[in-house]
Amino acid sequence: MRSSGYWIECVPCHIATGNTRSEDVYAASIDVFPDMMATAPSPDMAVDRMRQKLQALRRDYDRTGQLLPKPHSPNHPPTRHRTTQGWLSVYIEIEA
């Protein structure tokens, strides 16, 4: 059975919260959905929020009859943020 899922990449980032203060957070994204991002105070929370967004998007696509972009291979992790210190990637399978 073919796997159906996407790699979520998570990187640390800084968000300005006032004149000079910044807050350290983690941003999770998926390369085939460039407009979709989730931020949270920890990598686990950011990945979980992105997983929830991905599941909601899948339900919307199912409801409207659209096809999701081609799934990623679970054997080939992404490399676009690999040089960022603190980067991690997680493969998330979605229900068909």
mmCIF file of C-alpha atoms in Angstrom:
data_model
loop_
_atom_site.group_PDB
_atom_site.id
_atom_site.type_symbol
_atom_site.label_atom_id
_atom_site.label_comp_id
_atom_site.label_asym_id
_atom_site.label_seq_id
_atom_site.Cartn_x
_atom_site.Cartn_y
_atom_site.Cartn_z
ATOM 1 C CA MET A 1 0.000 0.000 0.000
ATOM 2 C CA ARG A 2 1.354 3.406 -0.974
ATOM 3 C CA SER A 3 2.025 5.873 1.796
ATOM 4 C CA SER A 4 0.148 9.178 1.639
ATOM 5 C CA GLY A 5 1.673 11.961 3.639
ATOM 6 C CA TYR A 6 3.839 15.053 3.770
ATOM 7 C CA TRP A 7 7.038 16.186 5.469
ATOM 8 C CA ILE A 8 6.486 19.001 7.952
ATOM 9 C CA GLU A 9 9.595 21.102 8.519
ATOM 10 C CA CYS A 10 10.002 23.051 11.735
ATOM 11 C CA VAL A 11 12.548 25.815 12.366
ATOM 12 C CA PRO A 12 13.144 28.238 15.238
ATOM 13 C CA CYS A 13 12.264 31.851 14.458
ATOM 14 C CA HIS A 14 11.803 35.180 16.204
ATOM 15 C CA ILE A 15 8.583 37.184 16.184
ATOM 16 C CA ALA A 16 8.600 40.836 17.195
ATOM 17 C CA THR A 17 6.159 41.470 20.051
ATOM 18 C CA GLY A 18 6.687 45.180 20.657
ATOM 19 C CA ASN A 19 9.259 47.894 20.138
ATOM 20 C CA THR A 20 12.386 45.889 20.924
ATOM 21 C CA ARG A 21 11.209 42.573 22.356
ATOM 22 C CA SER A 22 11.129 39.404 20.328
ATOM 23 C CA GLU A 23 9.680 36.043 21.214
ATOM 24 C CA ASP A 24 11.365 32.764 20.301
ATOM 25 C CA VAL A 25 8.897 30.459 18.593
ATOM 26 C CA TYR A 26 8.962 27.576 16.140
ATOM 27 C CA ALA A 27 7.448 27.761 12.668
ATOM 28 C CA ALA A 28 6.205 24.631 10.901
ATOM 29 C CA SER A 29 5.561 24.477 7.156
ATOM 30 C CA ILE A 30 5.079 22.103 4.231
ATOM 31 C CA ASP A 31 6.731 22.965 0.917
ATOM 32 C CA VAL A 32 3.736 22.012 -1.267
ATOM 33 C CA PHE A 33 1.486 24.375 0.733
ATOM 34 C CA PRO A 34 3.568 27.599 0.751
ATOM 35 C CA ASP A 35 0.789 29.767 2.235
ATOM 36 C CA MET A 36 0.180 27.477 5.202
ATOM 37 C CA MET A 37 2.284 27.872 8.356
ATOM 38 C CA ALA A 38 1.860 27.210 12.068
ATOM 39 C CA THR A 39 3.799 28.768 14.933
ATOM 40 C CA ALA A 40 4.059 27.695 18.564
ATOM 41 C CA PRO A 41 6.378 27.986 21.576
ATOM 42 C CA SER A 42 7.728 24.445 21.031
ATOM 43 C CA PRO A 43 8.517 22.294 17.969
ATOM 44 C CA ASP A 44 6.038 19.614 19.077
ATOM 45 C CA MET A 45 3.207 22.126 19.325
ATOM 46 C CA ALA A 46 4.072 23.710 15.958
ATOM 47 C CA VAL A 47 4.116 20.312 14.222
ATOM 48 C CA ASP A 48 0.831 19.332 15.907
ATOM 49 C CA ARG A 49 -0.828 22.581 14.788
ATOM 50 C CA MET A 50 0.405 22.006 11.243
ATOM 51 C CA ARG A 51 -0.909 18.430 11.359
ATOM 52 C CA GLN A 52 -4.332 19.763 12.379
ATOM 53 C CA LYS A 53 -4.267 22.323 9.547
ATOM 54 C CA LEU A 54 -3.286 19.607 7.068
ATOM 55 C CA GLN A 55 -6.150 17.370 8.203
ATOM 56 C CA ALA A 56 -8.623 20.264 7.917
ATOM 57 C CA LEU A 57 -7.300 21.076 4.453
ATOM 58 C CA ARG A 58 -7.693 17.437 3.390
ATOM 59 C CA ARG A 59 -11.329 17.476 4.550
ATOM 60 C CA ASP A 60 -11.946 20.702 2.596
ATOM 61 C CA TYR A 61 -10.348 19.221 -0.530
ATOM 62 C CA ASP A 62 -12.475 16.061 -0.156
ATOM 63 C CA ARG A 63 -15.629 18.141 0.250
ATOM 64 C CA THR A 64 -14.914 20.213 -2.878
ATOM 65 C CA GLY A 65 -13.604 17.312 -4.978
ATOM 66 C CA GLN A 66 -10.094 18.756 -5.311
ATOM 67 C CA LEU A 67 -6.987 16.601 -5.280
ATOM 68 C CA LEU A 68 -4.186 17.244 -2.821
ATOM 69 C CA PRO A 69 -0.713 17.810 -4.272
ATOM 70 C CA LYS A 70 1.377 14.700 -4.853
ATOM 71 C CA PRO A 71 2.374 13.210 -1.473
ATOM 72 C CA HIS A 72 5.982 13.182 -0.342
ATOM 73 C CA SER A 73 8.054 10.030 -0.158
ATOM 74 C CA PRO A 74 8.571 8.893 3.442
ATOM 75 C CA ASN A 75 12.088 7.794 2.415
ATOM 76 C CA HIS A 76 13.323 11.211 1.253
ATOM 77 C CA PRO A 77 13.174 13.989 3.866
ATOM 78 C CA PRO A 78 13.198 17.604 2.663
ATOM 79 C CA THR A 79 16.375 19.648 2.604
ATOM 80 C CA ARG A 80 15.303 23.282 2.193
ATOM 81 C CA HIS A 81 15.911 24.197 5.883
ATOM 82 C CA ARG A 82 18.534 21.567 6.674
ATOM 83 C CA THR A 83 21.271 24.193 7.274
ATOM 84 C CA THR A 84 19.171 26.029 9.886
ATOM 85 C CA GLN A 85 20.274 25.246 13.433
ATOM 86 C CA GLY A 86 17.372 23.656 15.323
ATOM 87 C CA TRP A 87 15.667 22.407 12.123
ATOM 88 C CA LEU A 88 13.667 19.205 12.258
ATOM 89 C CA SER A 89 11.353 17.387 9.908
ATOM 90 C CA VAL A 90 8.514 14.973 10.632
ATOM 91 C CA TYR A 91 6.649 12.799 8.152
ATOM 92 C CA ILE A 92 2.891 12.951 8.729
ATOM 93 C CA GLU A 93 0.617 10.373 7.111
ATOM 94 C CA ILE A 94 -2.853 11.576 6.280
ATOM 95 C CA GLU A 95 -5.905 9.398 5.982
ATOM 96 C CA ALA A 96 -7.045 8.700 2.466
#
